[in-house]
PDB file of C-alpha atoms and ligand atoms in Angstrom:
ATOM      1  CA  MET U  30      -0.059   0.130  -0.014  1.00  0.00           C
ATOM      2  CA  SER U  31       1.236   3.350  -0.748  1.00  0.00           C
ATOM      3  CA  ASN U  32       1.170   6.430   1.438  1.00  0.00           C
ATOM      4  CA  ARG U  33      -1.245   8.151  -1.271  1.00  0.00           C
ATOM      5  CA  LYS U  34      -4.494   7.920  -2.299  1.00  0.00           C
ATOM      6  CA  LEU U  35      -5.788   8.886  -5.740  1.00  0.00           C
ATOM      7  CA  VAL U  36      -9.446   8.694  -7.473  1.00  0.00           C
ATOM      8  CA  ALA U  37      -9.017   9.929 -11.269  1.00  0.00           C
ATOM      9  CA  GLY U  38     -11.844  10.752 -13.199  1.00  0.00           C
ATOM     10  CA  ASN U  39     -11.040  10.095 -16.987  1.00  0.00           C
ATOM     11  CA  TRP U  40     -13.884  11.668 -18.858  1.00  0.00           C
ATOM     12  CA  LYS U  41     -12.499  10.339 -22.389  1.00  0.00           C
ATOM     13  CA  MET U  42     -14.719  12.293 -25.169  1.00  0.00           C
ATOM     14  CA  HIS U  43     -17.741  13.247 -23.395  1.00  0.00           C
ATOM     15  CA  THR U  44     -19.225  16.439 -22.146  1.00  0.00           C
ATOM     16  CA  ASP U  45     -19.299  19.652 -23.826  1.00  0.00           C
ATOM     17  CA  ARG U  46     -18.778  23.142 -22.470  1.00  0.00           C
ATOM     18  CA  SER U  47     -22.318  23.230 -20.449  1.00  0.00           C
ATOM     19  CA  GLU U  48     -21.953  19.881 -19.285  1.00  0.00           C
ATOM     20  CA  ALA U  49     -18.006  20.464 -18.157  1.00  0.00           C
ATOM     21  CA  ILE U  50     -19.104  23.805 -15.957  1.00  0.00           C
ATOM     22  CA  LYS U  51     -22.214  21.825 -14.745  1.00  0.00           C
ATOM     23  CA  LEU U  52     -20.386  18.602 -13.575  1.00  0.00           C
ATOM     24  CA  THR U  53     -17.253  20.267 -12.358  1.00  0.00           C
ATOM     25  CA  THR U  54     -19.131  22.705 -10.258  1.00  0.00           C
ATOM     26  CA  GLU U  55     -21.107  20.099  -8.607  1.00  0.00           C
ATOM     27  CA  ILE U  56     -18.275  17.564  -7.892  1.00  0.00           C
ATOM     28  CA  ILE U  57     -16.629  20.839  -6.197  1.00  0.00           C
ATOM     29  CA  ARG U  58     -19.696  21.388  -4.498  1.00  0.00           C
ATOM     30  CA  LEU U  59     -20.093  17.728  -2.588  1.00  0.00           C
ATOM     31  CA  SER U  60     -16.322  16.737  -2.637  1.00  0.00           C
ATOM     32  CA  LYS U  61     -14.472  17.853   0.939  1.00  0.00           C
ATOM     33  CA  MET U  62     -10.587  18.570   1.341  1.00  0.00           C
ATOM     34  CA  SER U  63      -9.283  14.713   2.928  1.00  0.00           C
ATOM     35  CA  ASP U  64      -6.116  13.092   2.172  1.00  0.00           C
ATOM     36  CA  VAL U  65      -7.476  12.030  -1.299  1.00  0.00           C
ATOM     37  CA  GLU U  66      -5.946  13.330  -4.280  1.00  0.00           C
ATOM     38  CA  ILE U  67      -8.741  13.990  -6.764  1.00  0.00           C
ATOM     39  CA  LEU U  68      -7.889  14.607 -10.628  1.00  0.00           C
ATOM     40  CA  LEU U  69     -10.182  15.376 -13.401  1.00  0.00           C
ATOM     41  CA  ALA U  70      -9.380  14.304 -16.901  1.00  0.00           C
ATOM     42  CA  PRO U  71     -11.466  16.383 -19.234  1.00  0.00           C
ATOM     43  CA  PRO U  72     -10.900  16.498 -23.153  1.00  0.00           C
ATOM     44  CA  HIS U  73      -8.038  18.861 -23.989  1.00  0.00           C
ATOM     45  CA  CYS U  74     -10.289  21.850 -25.296  1.00  0.00           C
ATOM     46  CA  LEU U  75     -12.126  22.150 -21.851  1.00  0.00           C
ATOM     47  CA  ILE U  76      -9.293  22.161 -19.643  1.00  0.00           C
ATOM     48  CA  PRO U  77      -8.910  25.803 -19.160  1.00  0.00           C
ATOM     49  CA  LEU U  78     -12.298  25.672 -18.483  1.00  0.00           C
ATOM     50  CA  VAL U  79     -12.147  22.940 -15.809  1.00  0.00           C
ATOM     51  CA  GLY U  80      -8.798  24.612 -14.717  1.00  0.00           C
ATOM     52  CA  ASN U  81     -10.629  27.874 -14.156  1.00  0.00           C
ATOM     53  CA  LEU U  82     -13.427  26.385 -11.509  1.00  0.00           C
ATOM     54  CA  ILE U  83     -11.332  23.973  -9.694  1.00  0.00           C
ATOM     55  CA  ALA U  84      -8.068  27.287  -9.647  1.00  0.00           C
ATOM     56  CA  ASP U  85      -9.005  27.583  -5.745  1.00  0.00           C
ATOM     57  CA  LEU U  86      -9.071  23.718  -4.367  1.00  0.00           C
ATOM     58  CA  PRO U  87      -5.776  22.323  -3.625  1.00  0.00           C
ATOM     59  CA  TYR U  88      -6.786  18.566  -3.627  1.00  0.00           C
ATOM     60  CA  ILE U  89      -8.673  18.811  -7.181  1.00  0.00           C
ATOM     61  CA  GLU U  90      -5.899  18.717  -9.978  1.00  0.00           C
ATOM     62  CA  LEU U  91      -6.061  18.397 -13.613  1.00  0.00           C
ATOM     63  CA  ALA U  92      -4.825  15.637 -15.725  1.00  0.00           C
ATOM     64  CA  ALA U  93      -5.075  15.654 -19.723  1.00  0.00           C
ATOM     65  CA  GLN U  94      -5.873  12.473 -21.709  1.00  0.00           C
ATOM     66  CA  ASN U  95      -3.282  12.043 -23.804  1.00  0.00           C
ATOM     67  CA  ILE U  96      -0.086  14.289 -25.033  1.00  0.00           C
ATOM     68  CA  SER U  97       1.892  14.587 -28.290  1.00  0.00           C
ATOM     69  CA  GLU U  98       4.977  12.547 -28.283  1.00  0.00           C
ATOM     70  CA  HIS U  99       7.215  15.233 -29.676  1.00  0.00           C
ATOM     71  CA  LYS U 100       7.781  18.224 -27.833  1.00  0.00           C
ATOM     72  CA  SER U 101       6.728  21.079 -30.626  1.00  0.00           C
ATOM     73  CA  GLY U 102       6.629  21.707 -34.079  1.00  0.00           C
ATOM     74  CA  ALA U 103       4.652  20.867 -37.502  1.00  0.00           C
ATOM     75  CA  TYR U 104       2.597  18.498 -36.281  1.00  0.00           C
ATOM     76  CA  THR U 105      -0.860  19.310 -36.716  1.00  0.00           C
ATOM     77  CA  GLY U 106      -3.790  18.766 -34.343  1.00  0.00           C
ATOM     78  CA  GLU U 107      -1.252  17.568 -31.549  1.00  0.00           C
ATOM     79  CA  VAL U 108      -0.927  18.905 -28.252  1.00  0.00           C
ATOM     80  CA  SER U 109       2.123  18.976 -26.318  1.00  0.00           C
ATOM     81  CA  ALA U 110       2.905  18.497 -22.863  1.00  0.00           C
ATOM     82  CA  HIS U 111       4.194  22.181 -22.541  1.00  0.00           C
ATOM     83  CA  MET U 112       0.966  23.627 -23.583  1.00  0.00           C
ATOM     84  CA  LEU U 113      -1.065  21.470 -21.023  1.00  0.00           C
ATOM     85  CA  HIS U 114       1.625  21.903 -18.505  1.00  0.00           C
ATOM     86  CA  SER U 115       1.167  25.795 -18.775  1.00  0.00           C
ATOM     87  CA  LEU U 116      -2.803  25.395 -18.725  1.00  0.00           C
ATOM     88  CA  GLY U 117      -1.935  24.174 -15.021  1.00  0.00           C
ATOM     89  CA  VAL U 118      -2.176  20.491 -15.791  1.00  0.00           C
ATOM     90  CA  SER U 119      -0.051  18.502 -13.454  1.00  0.00           C
ATOM     91  CA  TYR U 120      -0.726  14.527 -14.685  1.00  0.00           C
ATOM     92  CA  VAL U 121      -1.191  12.800 -17.938  1.00  0.00           C
ATOM     93  CA  ILE U 122      -2.862   9.211 -18.505  1.00  0.00           C
ATOM     94  CA  LEU U 123      -0.933   6.982 -20.812  1.00  0.00           C
ATOM     95  CA  GLY U 124      -1.135   3.839 -22.231  1.00  0.00           C
ATOM     96  CA  HIS U 125      -4.776   3.493 -21.948  1.00  0.00           C
ATOM     97  CA  SER U 126      -6.072   0.403 -23.838  1.00  0.00           C
ATOM     98  CA  GLU U 127      -8.532   2.606 -26.097  1.00  0.00           C
ATOM     99  CA  ARG U 128      -5.548   5.083 -27.158  1.00  0.00           C
ATOM    100  CA  ARG U 129      -3.089   1.381 -27.724  1.00  0.00           C
ATOM    101  CA  LYS U 130      -6.495  -0.203 -29.475  1.00  0.00           C
ATOM    102  CA  TYR U 131      -7.849   2.405 -31.897  1.00  0.00           C
ATOM    103  CA  PHE U 132      -5.089   4.966 -32.108  1.00  0.00           C
ATOM    104  CA  GLY U 133      -2.198   2.133 -32.361  1.00  0.00           C
ATOM    105  CA  GLU U 134       0.387   3.189 -29.658  1.00  0.00           C
ATOM    106  CA  THR U 135       2.860   1.100 -29.685  1.00  0.00           C
ATOM    107  CA  ASP U 136       4.979   0.389 -26.643  1.00  0.00           C
ATOM    108  CA  GLN U 137       7.632   2.586 -28.100  1.00  0.00           C
ATOM    109  CA  ILE U 138       5.477   5.324 -28.619  1.00  0.00           C
ATOM    110  CA  ILE U 139       3.992   4.973 -25.070  1.00  0.00           C
ATOM    111  CA  LEU U 140       7.447   5.183 -23.467  1.00  0.00           C
ATOM    112  CA  SER U 141       8.586   7.971 -25.754  1.00  0.00           C
ATOM    113  CA  LYS U 142       5.349   9.745 -24.613  1.00  0.00           C
ATOM    114  CA  ILE U 143       6.651   8.729 -20.895  1.00  0.00           C
ATOM    115  CA  ARG U 144       9.848  10.511 -21.102  1.00  0.00           C
ATOM    116  CA  ARG U 145       7.950  13.501 -22.964  1.00  0.00           C
ATOM    117  CA  ALA U 146       5.683  13.755 -19.775  1.00  0.00           C
ATOM    118  CA  ILE U 147       8.485  13.523 -17.119  1.00  0.00           C
ATOM    119  CA  SER U 148      11.032  16.263 -18.818  1.00  0.00           C
ATOM    120  CA  THR U 149       7.870  18.546 -18.902  1.00  0.00           C
ATOM    121  CA  GLU U 150       7.034  18.003 -14.962  1.00  0.00           C
ATOM    122  CA  LEU U 151       3.642  16.358 -15.788  1.00  0.00           C
ATOM    123  CA  LYS U 152       3.283  13.083 -13.506  1.00  0.00           C
ATOM    124  CA  VAL U 153       2.321  10.287 -15.694  1.00  0.00           C
ATOM    125  CA  ILE U 154      -0.764   7.996 -15.304  1.00  0.00           C
ATOM    126  CA  TYR U 155       0.444   4.561 -16.914  1.00  0.00           C
ATOM    127  CA  CYS U 156      -1.834   2.360 -17.908  1.00  0.00           C
ATOM    128  CA  CYS U 157      -1.592  -1.737 -18.026  1.00  0.00           C
ATOM    129  CA  GLY U 158      -4.304  -4.286 -18.523  1.00  0.00           C
ATOM    130  CA  GLU U 159      -4.700  -8.130 -20.430  1.00  0.00           C
ATOM    131  CA  GLY U 160      -7.815  -8.604 -23.032  1.00  0.00           C
ATOM    132  CA  LEU U 161     -10.259 -11.471 -22.032  1.00  0.00           C
ATOM    133  CA  GLU U 162      -8.622 -13.904 -24.107  1.00  0.00           C
ATOM    134  CA  ASP U 163      -5.350 -13.000 -22.027  1.00  0.00           C
ATOM    135  CA  ARG U 164      -7.271 -13.754 -19.013  1.00  0.00           C
ATOM    136  CA  ASN U 165      -9.079 -16.970 -19.977  1.00  0.00           C
ATOM    137  CA  THR U 166      -5.949 -18.376 -21.253  1.00  0.00           C
ATOM    138  CA  ALA U 167      -4.296 -17.659 -17.459  1.00  0.00           C
ATOM    139  CA  ILE U 168      -1.330 -15.159 -19.279  1.00  0.00           C
ATOM    140  CA  GLN U 169      -2.655 -12.236 -17.606  1.00  0.00           C
ATOM    141  CA  ASN U 170       0.254 -11.779 -15.465  1.00  0.00           C
ATOM    142  CA  LYS U 171       2.762 -12.610 -18.525  1.00  0.00           C
ATOM    143  CA  ILE U 172       0.870  -9.405 -20.381  1.00  0.00           C
ATOM    144  CA  ILE U 173       1.255  -7.230 -17.628  1.00  0.00           C
ATOM    145  CA  GLU U 174       4.796  -7.855 -16.845  1.00  0.00           C
ATOM    146  CA  ALA U 175       5.518  -7.183 -20.559  1.00  0.00           C
ATOM    147  CA  GLN U 176       3.875  -4.033 -20.437  1.00  0.00           C
ATOM    148  CA  ILE U 177       5.554  -2.626 -17.130  1.00  0.00           C
ATOM    149  CA  GLN U 178       8.664  -3.901 -18.618  1.00  0.00           C
ATOM    150  CA  SER U 179       8.379  -1.922 -21.537  1.00  0.00           C
ATOM    151  CA  SER U 180       7.516   1.231 -19.526  1.00  0.00           C
ATOM    152  CA  VAL U 181       8.255   2.115 -16.235  1.00  0.00           C
ATOM    153  CA  LEU U 182      11.337   0.039 -15.829  1.00  0.00           C
ATOM    154  CA  GLN U 183      12.801   1.800 -18.505  1.00  0.00           C
ATOM    155  CA  LEU U 184      12.951   4.542 -16.241  1.00  0.00           C
ATOM    156  CA  THR U 185      15.568   5.827 -13.432  1.00  0.00           C
ATOM    157  CA  PRO U 186      14.481   5.518  -9.969  1.00  0.00           C
ATOM    158  CA  ASP U 187      14.611   9.250  -9.633  1.00  0.00           C
ATOM    159  CA  GLN U 188      12.069   9.218 -12.173  1.00  0.00           C
ATOM    160  CA  MET U 189       9.734   7.089 -10.316  1.00  0.00           C
ATOM    161  CA  GLN U 190       8.237   9.861  -8.190  1.00  0.00           C
ATOM    162  CA  ASP U 191       6.549  10.800 -11.309  1.00  0.00           C
ATOM    163  CA  ILE U 192       4.598   8.010 -12.078  1.00  0.00           C
ATOM    164  CA  VAL U 193       0.961   6.311 -10.732  1.00  0.00           C
ATOM    165  CA  ILE U 194       0.275   2.989 -12.385  1.00  0.00           C
ATOM    166  CA  ALA U 195      -3.360   2.113 -13.126  1.00  0.00           C
ATOM    167  CA  TYR U 196      -4.066  -1.529 -13.715  1.00  0.00           C
ATOM    168  CA  GLU U 197      -6.974  -1.646 -15.830  1.00  0.00           C
ATOM    169  CA  PRO U 198      -8.400  -4.869 -17.629  1.00  0.00           C
ATOM    170  CA  ILE U 199      -9.316  -4.048 -20.651  1.00  0.00           C
ATOM    171  CA  TRP U 200     -12.495  -6.761 -20.055  1.00  0.00           C
ATOM    172  CA  ALA U 201     -13.455  -4.359 -17.203  1.00  0.00           C
ATOM    173  CA  ILE U 202     -13.625  -1.324 -19.234  1.00  0.00           C
ATOM    174  CA  GLY U 203     -16.963   0.027 -19.644  1.00  0.00           C
ATOM    175  CA  THR U 204     -18.663  -3.094 -19.660  1.00  0.00           C
ATOM    176  CA  GLY U 205     -19.922  -3.172 -16.154  1.00  0.00           C
ATOM    177  CA  VAL U 206     -17.890  -6.443 -15.106  1.00  0.00           C
ATOM    178  CA  THR U 207     -15.575  -5.410 -12.286  1.00  0.00           C
ATOM    179  CA  ALA U 208     -12.610  -7.442 -11.863  1.00  0.00           C
ATOM    180  CA  ARG U 209     -13.000  -9.182  -8.183  1.00  0.00           C
ATOM    181  CA  PRO U 210     -11.321  -7.506  -5.127  1.00  0.00           C
ATOM    182  CA  ASP U 211      -9.201 -10.832  -4.896  1.00  0.00           C
ATOM    183  CA  GLN U 212      -8.030 -10.701  -8.679  1.00  0.00           C
ATOM    184  CA  ALA U 213      -7.612  -7.174  -8.552  1.00  0.00           C
ATOM    185  CA  GLN U 214      -5.272  -7.375  -5.354  1.00  0.00           C
ATOM    186  CA  GLN U 215      -3.318  -9.891  -6.403  1.00  0.00           C
ATOM    187  CA  MET U 216      -2.319  -8.100  -9.625  1.00  0.00           C
ATOM    188  CA  HIS U 217      -1.401  -4.855  -8.406  1.00  0.00           C
ATOM    189  CA  ALA U 218       0.634  -7.224  -5.481  1.00  0.00           C
ATOM    190  CA  PHE U 219       2.140  -8.779  -8.582  1.00  0.00           C
ATOM    191  CA  ILE U 220       3.010  -4.895  -9.978  1.00  0.00           C
ATOM    192  CA  ARG U 221       4.381  -4.083  -6.930  1.00  0.00           C
ATOM    193  CA  SER U 222       6.633  -6.983  -6.672  1.00  0.00           C
ATOM    194  CA  ILE U 223       7.952  -6.674 -10.070  1.00  0.00           C
ATOM    195  CA  LEU U 224       8.543  -2.680  -9.119  1.00  0.00           C
ATOM    196  CA  ALA U 225      10.456  -4.366  -5.769  1.00  0.00           C
ATOM    197  CA  ASP U 226      12.540  -6.383  -7.755  1.00  0.00           C
ATOM    198  CA  HIS U 227      13.868  -3.757 -10.509  1.00  0.00           C
ATOM    199  CA  PHE U 228      13.824  -0.524  -7.892  1.00  0.00           C
ATOM    200  CA  GLY U 229      13.959  -2.148  -4.449  1.00  0.00           C
ATOM    201  CA  GLU U 230      11.126  -2.209  -1.629  1.00  0.00           C
ATOM    202  CA  GLN U 231      10.994   1.675  -1.117  1.00  0.00           C
ATOM    203  CA  ILE U 232      10.225   2.939  -4.695  1.00  0.00           C
ATOM    204  CA  ALA U 233       7.376  -0.479  -4.928  1.00  0.00           C
ATOM    205  CA  MET U 234       5.742   0.842  -1.560  1.00  0.00           C
ATOM    206  CA  GLN U 235       5.533   4.869  -2.576  1.00  0.00           C
ATOM    207  CA  VAL U 236       4.619   4.465  -6.362  1.00  0.00           C
ATOM    208  CA  PRO U 237       0.522   4.220  -6.215  1.00  0.00           C
ATOM    209  CA  ILE U 238      -0.897   1.316  -8.164  1.00  0.00           C
ATOM    210  CA  ILE U 239      -5.070   2.376  -8.718  1.00  0.00           C
ATOM    211  CA  TYR U 240      -7.525   0.305 -10.269  1.00  0.00           C
ATOM    212  CA  GLY U 241      -9.806   1.029 -13.612  1.00  0.00           C
ATOM    213  CA  GLY U 242     -12.796  -0.841 -15.169  1.00  0.00           C
ATOM    214  CA  SER U 243     -16.317  -0.686 -14.055  1.00  0.00           C
ATOM    215  CA  VAL U 244     -15.610   1.208 -10.688  1.00  0.00           C
ATOM    216  CA  LYS U 245     -18.864   2.253  -9.063  1.00  0.00           C
ATOM    217  CA  SER U 246     -20.214   4.265  -5.970  1.00  0.00           C
ATOM    218  CA  ASN U 247     -20.899   0.544  -4.991  1.00  0.00           C
ATOM    219  CA  ASN U 248     -17.953  -1.483  -5.344  1.00  0.00           C
ATOM    220  CA  ALA U 249     -14.970   0.864  -4.668  1.00  0.00           C
ATOM    221  CA  GLN U 250     -14.996   1.045  -1.078  1.00  0.00           C
ATOM    222  CA  GLU U 251     -14.269  -3.303  -1.167  1.00  0.00           C
ATOM    223  CA  LEU U 252     -11.633  -2.700  -4.359  1.00  0.00           C
ATOM    224  CA  PHE U 253     -10.179   0.314  -1.879  1.00  0.00           C
ATOM    225  CA  ALA U 254      -9.701  -2.044   1.039  1.00  0.00           C
ATOM    226  CA  GLN U 255      -7.718  -4.166  -0.378  1.00  0.00           C
ATOM    227  CA  ALA U 256      -3.945  -4.243   0.553  1.00  0.00           C
ATOM    228  CA  ASP U 257      -2.640  -2.806  -3.167  1.00  0.00           C
ATOM    229  CA  ILE U 258      -5.174  -1.221  -4.054  1.00  0.00           C
ATOM    230  CA  ASP U 259      -4.677   2.948  -3.538  1.00  0.00           C
ATOM    231  CA  GLY U 260      -7.387   4.350  -5.514  1.00  0.00           C
ATOM    232  CA  GLY U 261      -9.042   4.473  -8.898  1.00  0.00           C
ATOM    233  CA  LEU U 262      -8.759   5.277 -12.414  1.00  0.00           C
ATOM    234  CA  ILE U 263     -13.098   6.067 -13.289  1.00  0.00           C
ATOM    235  CA  GLY U 264     -14.523   6.065 -16.159  1.00  0.00           C
ATOM    236  CA  GLY U 265     -18.175   6.202 -16.633  1.00  0.00           C
ATOM    237  CA  ALA U 266     -19.174   6.777 -13.037  1.00  0.00           C
ATOM    238  CA  SER U 267     -16.905  10.093 -13.262  1.00  0.00           C
ATOM    239  CA  LEU U 268     -19.325  11.688 -15.206  1.00  0.00           C
ATOM    240  CA  ASP U 269     -21.645  11.476 -12.365  1.00  0.00           C
ATOM    241  CA  ALA U 270     -21.133  14.060  -9.830  1.00  0.00           C
ATOM    242  CA  GLU U 271     -22.645  11.960  -7.205  1.00  0.00           C
ATOM    243  CA  SER U 272     -21.409   8.821  -8.102  1.00  0.00           C
ATOM    244  CA  PHE U 273     -17.829  10.304  -8.511  1.00  0.00           C
ATOM    245  CA  VAL U 274     -17.699  12.029  -5.525  1.00  0.00           C
ATOM    246  CA  ALA U 275     -18.997   9.050  -3.287  1.00  0.00           C
ATOM    247  CA  ILE U 276     -15.729   6.562  -4.965  1.00  0.00           C
ATOM    248  CA  THR U 277     -13.460   9.533  -3.816  1.00  0.00           C
ATOM    249  CA  GLU U 278     -14.937   9.167  -0.299  1.00  0.00           C
ATOM    250  CA  ALA U 279     -14.872   5.073  -0.803  1.00  0.00           C
ATOM    251  CA  PHE U 280     -11.622   4.643   1.321  1.00  0.00           C
ATOM    252  CA  GLU U 281     -11.655   3.014   4.965  1.00  0.00           C
TER     253      GLU U 281
HETATM  254  P1  LIG E 313     -15.146   2.551 -16.581  1.00  0.00           P
HETATM  255  O1  LIG E 313     -14.916   3.627 -15.164  1.00  0.00           O
HETATM  256  O2  LIG E 313     -16.244   3.012 -17.718  1.00  0.00           O
HETATM  257  O3  LIG E 313     -14.927   0.949 -16.788  1.00  0.00           O
HETATM  258  O4  LIG E 313     -13.846   3.304 -17.451  1.00  0.00           O
HETATM  259  C1  LIG E 313     -12.243   2.620 -17.174  1.00  0.00           C
HETATM  260  C2  LIG E 313     -11.680   3.349 -17.979  1.00  0.00           C
HETATM  261  O5  LIG E 313     -10.714   3.498 -18.799  1.00  0.00           O
HETATM  262  C3  LIG E 313     -10.588   4.864 -16.980  1.00  0.00           C
HETATM  263  O6  LIG E 313     -10.203   4.891 -17.650  1.00  0.00           O
END
């Protein structure tokens, strides 16, 4: 168990201007300061708007859903890490299975984005997760180990201070099928053991490992009670202020 607790709302490609204002305002109204870091990851174009609304609240921070792997230049349509950092963004979600699947992001691209983020003072929520077929053939540990090996194990111990790992089994994303708490715990403990073997116990214990995949207000408490689950990366339920805030309060 890391000593940090963190719940992030990944809004994906949802909300427009007025919906984002309403959702953020409601989250601000319902949430209270605690030792839980709350992150909101709206679509890029709504980041300044959401950022202005949460400006006075130190316990709510901004995350981006993507960055360009390039520093700057002639890359039409891309958004750089520096642009987002200059708007007050502190985290970026990288390695999400939707980016891997729909946008062809390879391990190599993801690693170069991780490096770009860290060198631009953005912290990274690195997502890993196995598919249903992998789980059914019991090769989930191999898949996760390969993902961790190609990403965070390439970093220096110092850079690990900027890393949060999100375990998001693909079969649990947006399906309503949550991993059982013991299944999630097993994988989180496995991820922590990989970090301990490579970086040592101290760093392994510092890195928050959060769970994502159909987390709702009625299952968050059981998940967050597991020894190696330090919070959640929330999709669907983060679009409802009441559900999202309830999830941020689901720690013992
Ligand atoms: P759901 O909570 O909708 O399953 O999405 C999880 C996710 O992909 C968060 O990044």
